[in-house]
mmCIF file of C-alpha atoms and ligand atoms in Angstrom:
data_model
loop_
_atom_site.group_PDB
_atom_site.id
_atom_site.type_symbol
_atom_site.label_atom_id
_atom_site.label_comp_id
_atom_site.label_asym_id
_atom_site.label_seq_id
_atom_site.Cartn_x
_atom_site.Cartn_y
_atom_site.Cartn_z
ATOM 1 C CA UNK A 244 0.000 0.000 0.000
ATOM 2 C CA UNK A 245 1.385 3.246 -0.691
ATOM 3 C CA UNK A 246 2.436 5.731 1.999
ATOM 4 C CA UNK A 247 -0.612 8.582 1.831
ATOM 5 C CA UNK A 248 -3.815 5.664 1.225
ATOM 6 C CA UNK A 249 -2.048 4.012 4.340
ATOM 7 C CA UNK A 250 -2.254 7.118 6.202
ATOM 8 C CA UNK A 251 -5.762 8.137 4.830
ATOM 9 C CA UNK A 252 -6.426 3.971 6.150
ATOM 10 C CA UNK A 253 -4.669 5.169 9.671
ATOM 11 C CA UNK A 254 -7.096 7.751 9.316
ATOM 12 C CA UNK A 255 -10.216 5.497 9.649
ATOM 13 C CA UNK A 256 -9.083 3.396 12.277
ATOM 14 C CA UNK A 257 -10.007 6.212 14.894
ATOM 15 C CA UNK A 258 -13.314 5.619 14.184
ATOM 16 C CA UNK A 259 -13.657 2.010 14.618
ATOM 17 C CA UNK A 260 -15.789 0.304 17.276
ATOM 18 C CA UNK A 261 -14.653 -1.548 20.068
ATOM 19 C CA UNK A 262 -15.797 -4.831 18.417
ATOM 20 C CA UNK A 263 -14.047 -4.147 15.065
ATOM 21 C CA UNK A 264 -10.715 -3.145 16.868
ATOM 22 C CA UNK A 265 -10.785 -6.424 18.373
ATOM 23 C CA UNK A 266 -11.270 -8.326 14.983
ATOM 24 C CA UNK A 267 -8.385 -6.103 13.205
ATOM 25 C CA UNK A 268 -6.072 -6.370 15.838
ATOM 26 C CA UNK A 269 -6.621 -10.489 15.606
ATOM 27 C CA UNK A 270 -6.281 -10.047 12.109
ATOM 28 C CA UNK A 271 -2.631 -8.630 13.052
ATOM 29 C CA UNK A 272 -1.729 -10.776 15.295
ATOM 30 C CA UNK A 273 -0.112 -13.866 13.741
ATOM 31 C CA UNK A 274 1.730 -11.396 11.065
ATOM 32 C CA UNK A 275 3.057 -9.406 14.167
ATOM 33 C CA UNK A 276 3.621 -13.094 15.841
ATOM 34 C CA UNK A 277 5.616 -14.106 12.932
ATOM 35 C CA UNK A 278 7.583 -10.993 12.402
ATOM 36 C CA UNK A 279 8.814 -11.621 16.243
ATOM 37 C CA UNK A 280 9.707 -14.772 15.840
ATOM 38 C CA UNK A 281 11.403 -14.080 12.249
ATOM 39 C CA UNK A 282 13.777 -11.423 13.972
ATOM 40 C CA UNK A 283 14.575 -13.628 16.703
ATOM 41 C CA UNK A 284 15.848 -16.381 14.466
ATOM 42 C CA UNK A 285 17.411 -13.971 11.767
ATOM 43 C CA UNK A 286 19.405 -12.568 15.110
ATOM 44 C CA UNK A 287 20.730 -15.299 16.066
ATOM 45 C CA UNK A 288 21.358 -17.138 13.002
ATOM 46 C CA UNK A 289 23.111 -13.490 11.742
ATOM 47 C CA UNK A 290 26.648 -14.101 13.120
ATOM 48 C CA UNK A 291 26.984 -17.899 11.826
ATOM 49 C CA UNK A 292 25.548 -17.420 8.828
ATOM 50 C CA UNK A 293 26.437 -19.348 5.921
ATOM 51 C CA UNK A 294 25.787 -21.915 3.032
ATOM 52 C CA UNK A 295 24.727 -25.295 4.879
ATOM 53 C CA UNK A 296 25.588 -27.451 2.319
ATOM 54 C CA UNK A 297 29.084 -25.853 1.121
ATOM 55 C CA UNK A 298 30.007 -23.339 4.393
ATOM 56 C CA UNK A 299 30.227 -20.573 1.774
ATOM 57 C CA UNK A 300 29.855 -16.911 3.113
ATOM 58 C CA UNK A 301 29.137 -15.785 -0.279
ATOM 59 C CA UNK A 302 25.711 -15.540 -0.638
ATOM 60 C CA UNK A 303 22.816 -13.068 -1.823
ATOM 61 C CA UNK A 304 19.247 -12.580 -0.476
ATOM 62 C CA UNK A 305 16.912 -14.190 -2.893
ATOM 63 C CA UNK A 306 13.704 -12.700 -1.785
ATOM 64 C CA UNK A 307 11.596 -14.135 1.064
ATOM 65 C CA UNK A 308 9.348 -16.975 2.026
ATOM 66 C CA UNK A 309 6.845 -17.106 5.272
ATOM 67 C CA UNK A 310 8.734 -14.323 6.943
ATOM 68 C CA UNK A 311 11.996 -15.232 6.318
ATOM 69 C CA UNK A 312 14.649 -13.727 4.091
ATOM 70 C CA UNK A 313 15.996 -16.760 1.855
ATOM 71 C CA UNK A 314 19.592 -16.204 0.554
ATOM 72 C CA UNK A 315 21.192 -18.040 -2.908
ATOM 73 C CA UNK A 316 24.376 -19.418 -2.357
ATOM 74 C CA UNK A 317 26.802 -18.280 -5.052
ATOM 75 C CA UNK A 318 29.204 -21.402 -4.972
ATOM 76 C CA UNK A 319 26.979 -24.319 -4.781
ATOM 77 C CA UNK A 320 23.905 -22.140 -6.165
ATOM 78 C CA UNK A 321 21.434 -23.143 -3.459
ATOM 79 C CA UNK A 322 19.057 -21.510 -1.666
ATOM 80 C CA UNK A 323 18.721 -21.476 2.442
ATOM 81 C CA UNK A 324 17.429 -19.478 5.104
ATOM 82 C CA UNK A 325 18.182 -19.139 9.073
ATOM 83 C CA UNK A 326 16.365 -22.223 9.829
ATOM 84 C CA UNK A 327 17.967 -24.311 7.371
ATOM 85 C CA UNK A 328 19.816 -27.231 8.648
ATOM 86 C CA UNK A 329 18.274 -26.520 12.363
ATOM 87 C CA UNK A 330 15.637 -28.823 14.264
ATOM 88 C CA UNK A 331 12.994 -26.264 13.065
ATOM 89 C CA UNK A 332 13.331 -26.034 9.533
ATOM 90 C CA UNK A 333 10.191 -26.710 7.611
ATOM 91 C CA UNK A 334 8.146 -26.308 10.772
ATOM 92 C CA UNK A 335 4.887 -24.461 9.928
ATOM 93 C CA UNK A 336 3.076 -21.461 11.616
ATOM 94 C CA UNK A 337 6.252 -19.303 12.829
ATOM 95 C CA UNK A 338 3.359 -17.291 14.447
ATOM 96 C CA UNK A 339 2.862 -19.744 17.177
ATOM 97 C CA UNK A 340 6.393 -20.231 17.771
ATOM 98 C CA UNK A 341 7.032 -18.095 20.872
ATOM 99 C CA UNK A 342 3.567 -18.565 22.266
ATOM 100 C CA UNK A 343 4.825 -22.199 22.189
ATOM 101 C CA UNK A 344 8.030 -21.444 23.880
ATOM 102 C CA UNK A 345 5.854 -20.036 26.819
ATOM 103 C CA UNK A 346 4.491 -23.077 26.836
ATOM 104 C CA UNK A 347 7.912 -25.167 27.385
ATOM 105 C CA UNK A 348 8.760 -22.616 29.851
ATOM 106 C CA UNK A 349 5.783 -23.300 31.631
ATOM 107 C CA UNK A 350 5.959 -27.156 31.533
ATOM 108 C CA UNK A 351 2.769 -27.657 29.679
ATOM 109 C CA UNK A 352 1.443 -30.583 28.772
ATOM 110 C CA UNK A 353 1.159 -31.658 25.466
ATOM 111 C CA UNK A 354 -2.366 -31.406 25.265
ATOM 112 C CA UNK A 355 -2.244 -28.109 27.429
ATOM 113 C CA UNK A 356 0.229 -26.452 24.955
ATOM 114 C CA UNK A 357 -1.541 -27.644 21.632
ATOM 115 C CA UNK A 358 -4.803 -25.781 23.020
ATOM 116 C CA UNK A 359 -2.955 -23.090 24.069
ATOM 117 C CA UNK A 360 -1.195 -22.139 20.928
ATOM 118 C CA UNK A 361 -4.176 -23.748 19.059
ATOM 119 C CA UNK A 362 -2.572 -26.627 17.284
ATOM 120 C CA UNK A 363 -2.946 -30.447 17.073
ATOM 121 C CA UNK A 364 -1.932 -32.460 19.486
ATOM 122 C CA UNK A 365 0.452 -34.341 17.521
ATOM 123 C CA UNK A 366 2.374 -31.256 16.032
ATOM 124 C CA UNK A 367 2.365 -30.076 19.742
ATOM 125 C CA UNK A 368 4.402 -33.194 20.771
ATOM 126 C CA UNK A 369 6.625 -32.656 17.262
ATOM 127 C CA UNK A 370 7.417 -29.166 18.105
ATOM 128 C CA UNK A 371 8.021 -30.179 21.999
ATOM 129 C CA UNK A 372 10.781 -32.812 20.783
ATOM 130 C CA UNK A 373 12.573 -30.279 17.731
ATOM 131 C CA UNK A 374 12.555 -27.291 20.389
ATOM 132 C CA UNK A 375 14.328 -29.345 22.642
ATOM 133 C CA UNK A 376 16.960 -31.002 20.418
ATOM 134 C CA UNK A 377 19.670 -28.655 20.053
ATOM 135 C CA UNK A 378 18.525 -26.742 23.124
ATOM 136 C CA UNK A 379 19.366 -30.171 25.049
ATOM 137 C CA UNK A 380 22.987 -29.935 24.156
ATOM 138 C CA UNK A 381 23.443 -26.433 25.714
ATOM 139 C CA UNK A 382 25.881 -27.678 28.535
ATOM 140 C CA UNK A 383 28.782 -26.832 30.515
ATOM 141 C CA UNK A 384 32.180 -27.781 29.268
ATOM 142 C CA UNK A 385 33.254 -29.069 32.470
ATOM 143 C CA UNK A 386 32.712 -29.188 36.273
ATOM 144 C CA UNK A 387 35.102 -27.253 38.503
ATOM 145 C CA UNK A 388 35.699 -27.844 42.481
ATOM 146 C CA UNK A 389 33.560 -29.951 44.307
ATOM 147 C CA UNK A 390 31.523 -31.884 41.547
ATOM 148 C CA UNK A 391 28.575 -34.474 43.434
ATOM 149 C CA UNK A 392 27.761 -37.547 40.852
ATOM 150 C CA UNK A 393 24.526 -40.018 41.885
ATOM 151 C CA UNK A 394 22.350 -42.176 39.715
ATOM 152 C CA UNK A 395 18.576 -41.787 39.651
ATOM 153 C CA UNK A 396 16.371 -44.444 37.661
ATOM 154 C CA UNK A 397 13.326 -44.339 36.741
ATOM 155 C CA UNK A 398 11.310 -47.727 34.917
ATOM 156 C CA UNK A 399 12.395 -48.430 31.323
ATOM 157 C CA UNK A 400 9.426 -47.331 29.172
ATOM 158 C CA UNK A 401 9.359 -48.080 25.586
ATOM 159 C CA UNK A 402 6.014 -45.646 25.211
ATOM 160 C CA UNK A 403 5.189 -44.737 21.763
ATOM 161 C CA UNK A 404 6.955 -47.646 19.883
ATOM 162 C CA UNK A 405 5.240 -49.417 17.221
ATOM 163 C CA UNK A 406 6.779 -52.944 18.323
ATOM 164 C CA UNK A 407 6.877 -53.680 21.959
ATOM 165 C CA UNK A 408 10.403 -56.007 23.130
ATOM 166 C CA UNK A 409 8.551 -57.153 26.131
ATOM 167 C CA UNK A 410 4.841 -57.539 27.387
ATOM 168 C CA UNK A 411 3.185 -54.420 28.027
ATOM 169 C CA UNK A 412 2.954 -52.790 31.513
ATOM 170 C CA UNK A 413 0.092 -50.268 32.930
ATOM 171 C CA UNK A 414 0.940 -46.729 32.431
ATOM 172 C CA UNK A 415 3.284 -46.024 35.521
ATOM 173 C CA UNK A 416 3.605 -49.276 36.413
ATOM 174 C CA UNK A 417 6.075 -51.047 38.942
ATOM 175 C CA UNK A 418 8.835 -53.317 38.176
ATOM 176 C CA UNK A 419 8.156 -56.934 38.343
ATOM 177 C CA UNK A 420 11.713 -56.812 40.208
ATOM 178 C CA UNK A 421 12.789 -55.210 43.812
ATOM 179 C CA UNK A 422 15.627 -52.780 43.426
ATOM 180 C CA UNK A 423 17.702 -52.057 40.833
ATOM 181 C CA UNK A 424 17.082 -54.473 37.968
ATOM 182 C CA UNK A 425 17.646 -53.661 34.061
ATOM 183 C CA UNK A 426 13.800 -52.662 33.934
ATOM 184 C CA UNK A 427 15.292 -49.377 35.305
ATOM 185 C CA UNK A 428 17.348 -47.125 33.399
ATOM 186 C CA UNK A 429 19.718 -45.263 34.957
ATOM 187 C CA UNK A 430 20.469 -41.531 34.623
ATOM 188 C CA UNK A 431 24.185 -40.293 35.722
ATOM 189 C CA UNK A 432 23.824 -36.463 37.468
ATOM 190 C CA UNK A 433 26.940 -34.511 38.078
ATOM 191 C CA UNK A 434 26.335 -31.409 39.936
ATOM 192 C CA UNK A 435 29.219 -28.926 40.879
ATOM 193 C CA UNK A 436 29.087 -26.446 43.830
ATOM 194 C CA UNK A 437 28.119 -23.282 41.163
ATOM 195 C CA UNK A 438 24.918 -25.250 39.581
ATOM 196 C CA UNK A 439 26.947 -26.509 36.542
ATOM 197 C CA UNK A 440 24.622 -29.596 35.737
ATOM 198 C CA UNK A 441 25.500 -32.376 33.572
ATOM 199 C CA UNK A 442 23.802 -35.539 32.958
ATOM 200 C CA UNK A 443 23.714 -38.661 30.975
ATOM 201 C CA UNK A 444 21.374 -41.507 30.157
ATOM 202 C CA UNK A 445 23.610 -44.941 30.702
ATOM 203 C CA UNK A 446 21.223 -47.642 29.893
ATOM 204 C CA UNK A 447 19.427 -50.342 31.863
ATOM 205 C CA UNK A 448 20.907 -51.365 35.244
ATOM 206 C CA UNK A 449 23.512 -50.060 37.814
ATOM 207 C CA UNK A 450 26.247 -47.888 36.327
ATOM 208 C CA UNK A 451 29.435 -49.080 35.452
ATOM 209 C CA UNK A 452 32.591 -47.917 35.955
ATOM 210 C CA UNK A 453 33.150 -48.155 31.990
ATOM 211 C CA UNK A 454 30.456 -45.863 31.398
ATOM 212 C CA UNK A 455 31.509 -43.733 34.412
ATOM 213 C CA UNK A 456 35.284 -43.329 32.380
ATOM 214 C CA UNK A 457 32.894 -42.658 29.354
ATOM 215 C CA UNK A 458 30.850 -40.002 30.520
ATOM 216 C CA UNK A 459 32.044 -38.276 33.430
ATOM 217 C CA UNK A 460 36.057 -38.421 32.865
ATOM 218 C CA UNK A 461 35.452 -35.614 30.133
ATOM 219 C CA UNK A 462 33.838 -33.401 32.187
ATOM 220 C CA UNK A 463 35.872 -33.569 35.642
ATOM 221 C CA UNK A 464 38.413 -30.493 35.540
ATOM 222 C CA UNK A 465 41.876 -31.946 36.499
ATOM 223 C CA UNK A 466 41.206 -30.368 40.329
ATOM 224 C CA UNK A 467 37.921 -31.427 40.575
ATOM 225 C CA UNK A 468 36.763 -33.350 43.929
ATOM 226 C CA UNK A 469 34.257 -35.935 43.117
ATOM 227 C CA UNK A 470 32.115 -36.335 45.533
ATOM 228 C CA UNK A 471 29.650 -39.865 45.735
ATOM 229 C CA UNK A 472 27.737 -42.008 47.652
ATOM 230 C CA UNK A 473 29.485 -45.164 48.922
ATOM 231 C CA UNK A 474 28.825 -46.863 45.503
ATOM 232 C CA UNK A 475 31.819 -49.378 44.616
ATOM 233 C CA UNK A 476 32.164 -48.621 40.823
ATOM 234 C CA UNK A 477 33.326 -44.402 41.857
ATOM 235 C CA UNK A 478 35.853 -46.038 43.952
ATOM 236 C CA UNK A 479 37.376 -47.574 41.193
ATOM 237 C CA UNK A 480 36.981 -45.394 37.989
ATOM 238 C CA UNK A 481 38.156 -42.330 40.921
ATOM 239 C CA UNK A 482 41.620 -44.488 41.440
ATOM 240 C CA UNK A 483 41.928 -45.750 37.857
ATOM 241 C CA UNK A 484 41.293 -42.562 36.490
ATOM 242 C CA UNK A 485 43.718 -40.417 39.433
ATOM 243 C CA UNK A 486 40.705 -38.449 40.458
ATOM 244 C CA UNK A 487 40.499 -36.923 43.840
ATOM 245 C CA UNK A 488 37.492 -38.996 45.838
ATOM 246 C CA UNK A 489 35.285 -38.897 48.805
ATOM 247 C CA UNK A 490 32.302 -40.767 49.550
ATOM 248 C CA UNK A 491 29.683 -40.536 52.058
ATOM 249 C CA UNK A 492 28.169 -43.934 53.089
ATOM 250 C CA UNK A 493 24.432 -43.187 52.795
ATOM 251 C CA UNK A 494 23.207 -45.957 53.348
ATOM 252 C CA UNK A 495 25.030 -46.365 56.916
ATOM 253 C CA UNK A 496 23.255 -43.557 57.717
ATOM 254 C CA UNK A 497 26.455 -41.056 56.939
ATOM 255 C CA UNK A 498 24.491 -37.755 54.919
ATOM 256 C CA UNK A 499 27.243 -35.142 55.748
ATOM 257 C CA UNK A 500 30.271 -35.104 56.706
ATOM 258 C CA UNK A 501 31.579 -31.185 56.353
ATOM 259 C CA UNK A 502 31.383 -30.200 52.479
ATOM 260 C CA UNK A 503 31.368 -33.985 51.411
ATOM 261 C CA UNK A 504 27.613 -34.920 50.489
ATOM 262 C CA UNK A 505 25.535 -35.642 47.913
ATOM 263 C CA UNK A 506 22.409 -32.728 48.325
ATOM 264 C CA UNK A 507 22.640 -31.038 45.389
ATOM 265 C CA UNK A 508 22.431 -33.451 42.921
ATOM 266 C CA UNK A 509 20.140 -35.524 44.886
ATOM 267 C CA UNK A 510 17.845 -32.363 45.070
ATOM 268 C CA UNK A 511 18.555 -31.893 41.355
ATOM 269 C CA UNK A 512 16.778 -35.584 41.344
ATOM 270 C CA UNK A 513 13.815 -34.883 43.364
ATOM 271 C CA UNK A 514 13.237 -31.816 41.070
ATOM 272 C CA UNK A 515 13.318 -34.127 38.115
ATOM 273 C CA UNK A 516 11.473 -36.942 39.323
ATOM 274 C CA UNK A 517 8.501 -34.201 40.738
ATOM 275 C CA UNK A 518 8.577 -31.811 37.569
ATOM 276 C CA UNK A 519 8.417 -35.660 35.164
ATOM 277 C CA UNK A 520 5.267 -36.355 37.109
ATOM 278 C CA UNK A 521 2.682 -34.553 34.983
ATOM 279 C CA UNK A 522 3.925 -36.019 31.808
ATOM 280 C CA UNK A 523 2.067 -39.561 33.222
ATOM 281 C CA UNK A 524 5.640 -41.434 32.144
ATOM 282 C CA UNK A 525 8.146 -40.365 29.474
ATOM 283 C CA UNK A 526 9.332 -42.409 26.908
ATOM 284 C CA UNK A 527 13.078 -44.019 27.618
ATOM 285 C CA UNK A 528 14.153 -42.505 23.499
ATOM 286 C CA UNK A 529 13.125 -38.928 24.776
ATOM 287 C CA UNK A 530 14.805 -38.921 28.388
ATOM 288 C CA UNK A 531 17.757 -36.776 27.395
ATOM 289 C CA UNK A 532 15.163 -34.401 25.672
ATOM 290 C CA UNK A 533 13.502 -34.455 28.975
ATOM 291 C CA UNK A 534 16.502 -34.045 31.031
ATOM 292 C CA UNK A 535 17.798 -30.822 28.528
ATOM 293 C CA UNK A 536 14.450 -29.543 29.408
ATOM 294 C CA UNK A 537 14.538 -29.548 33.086
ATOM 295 C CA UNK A 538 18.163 -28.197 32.861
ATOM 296 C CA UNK A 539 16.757 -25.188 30.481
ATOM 297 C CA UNK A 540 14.288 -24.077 33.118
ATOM 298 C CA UNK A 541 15.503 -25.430 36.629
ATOM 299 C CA UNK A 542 16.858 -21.918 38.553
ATOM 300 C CA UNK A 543 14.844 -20.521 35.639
ATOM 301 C CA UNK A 544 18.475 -20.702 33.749
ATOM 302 C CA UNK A 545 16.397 -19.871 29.931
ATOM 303 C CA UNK A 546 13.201 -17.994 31.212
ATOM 304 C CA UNK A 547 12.065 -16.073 27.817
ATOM 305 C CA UNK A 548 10.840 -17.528 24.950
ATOM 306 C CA UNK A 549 12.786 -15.743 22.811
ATOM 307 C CA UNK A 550 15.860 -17.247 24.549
ATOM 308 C CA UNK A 551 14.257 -20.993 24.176
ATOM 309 C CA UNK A 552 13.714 -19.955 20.819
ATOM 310 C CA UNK A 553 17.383 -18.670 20.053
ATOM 311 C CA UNK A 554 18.484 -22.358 21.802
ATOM 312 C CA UNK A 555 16.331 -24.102 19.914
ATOM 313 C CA UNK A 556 18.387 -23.695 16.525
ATOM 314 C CA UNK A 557 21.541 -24.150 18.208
ATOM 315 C CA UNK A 558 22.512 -20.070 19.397
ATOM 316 C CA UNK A 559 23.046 -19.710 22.912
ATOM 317 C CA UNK A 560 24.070 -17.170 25.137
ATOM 318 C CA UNK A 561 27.472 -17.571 26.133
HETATM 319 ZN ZN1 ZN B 218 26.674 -23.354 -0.959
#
């Protein structure tokens, strides 16, 4: 529209009734909605920017396509945009986007969020799962100091799958086994002094010191104290591996002994195993989506959506 019949249109919007506002400005809406969410991504994505397929910086915009500026690569001669090559791309309805990110931030349901941002059900749980895999990988390098470690487990659930290995089980059921068994998968927590949270899903039954090397030898700074619960398997991967050990003995009754306990992460479990309860049980595939979730929010460490949104193809604040 050109500049003076837009202002002549301005014009006429003064006189509108309360009932017609309300019908333009939802009219608005999802073209305002998508224009946030566009800048957000084309913000992030600005820095980085460049040819997915061939890395090339030289590029040229090539016009745009639902709110996004596409560029043409000039060595490999194909087109692209921020989202390409992100868990996003080809998602529909940008406009929802950061309604749904209040959503996440929230904890919704799946249900909750789809009639929320007014969606289906099933792209609610397909936009749950794509916003959460590259945000999941947001962790820290490495813990520094005192660094807790504990396993939590929670019972193997193969919910979702198409072909059940083994006979099926009521929603939240219990193990046909007492204690740990490999119907429980366990989850590896390492929690330093400062917050710095990392964790790791290491399969069915107790860990081992194998995966213990695997997982948490990478992320132990050289002068980090590990601190444990009396289980064997830190004894040994802390001697094998030179790393500075203590234990408390937890289940002698031993919860403290000066700066050598297990709180945090333990607390970092109870948060985990409360916060999974209104998902009615979480399928084993999606746990580290579930636990890069938790870690997102917990201390309210991402609290806008526009920050979910930024993690969600891979930017985050550093
Ligand atoms: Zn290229």
């Amino acid at each position: 529209m050109e500049a003076c019949a837009f202002d002549s249109y301005l014009t006429q919007i003064a006189q509108l009734t309360r009932a017609q506002c309300v019908r333009v400005l939802a009219l608005l809406k999802p073209a305002v909605d998508q224009g946030r969410a566009a800048a957000v991504i084309e913000d992030a994505a600005a820095p980085g920017l460049c040819c997915p397929r061939c890395q090339s910086k030289q590029f040229y915009r090539h016009g745009t396509k639902s709110g996004l500026q596409r560029f043409r690569c000039q060595a490999c001669g194909r087109t692209f945009n921020s989202l390409t090559g992100t868990p996003l791309a080809r998602l529909r309805h940008k406009e929802k986007w950061l309604d749904f990110g209040d959503c996440m931030l929230d904890s919704r349901t799946v249900r909750k969020a789809a009639a929320r941002v007014e969606v289906d059900k099933n792209t609610s749980l397909r936009w749950r799962h794509r916003f959460l895999m590259a945000t999941k990988t947001d962790r820290p390098a490495c813990l520094n100091g005192i660094a807790e470690a504990d396993e939590t487990f929670l019972l193997e659930s193969q919910k979702g799958a198409r072909n059940l290995q083994r006979p099926a089980r009521k929603r939240g059921g219990k193990a046909s086994k007492r204690g740990i068994s490999t119907e429980q998968v366990c989850i590896l927590v390492a929690r330093d002094r400062s917050g710095n949270t990392v964790d790791f899903v290491t399969g069915r039954g107790p860990v081992t010191v194998v995966q213990l090397t695997e997982h948490l030898r990478p992320v132990l700074a050289p002068d980090t104290l590990l601190v444990t619960d009396a289980n064997k398997a830190y004894q040994a991967f802390a001697r094998q591996q030179g790393i500075s050990h203590q234990y408390v003995n937890v289940s002698a009754g031993e919860h403290v002994r000066g700066a050598v306990h297990v709180q945090n992460v333990n607390g970092y479990h109870s948060r985990f195993h409360k916060w999974l309860r209104r998902f009615n049980g979480v399928a084993t595939r999606y746990l580290p989506n579930y636990l890069g979730w938790l870690w997102a929010i917990d201390r309210e460490r991402i609290h806008a959506p526009e920050t979910l949104l930024r993690a969600a193809i891979g930017v985050f604040n550093t």
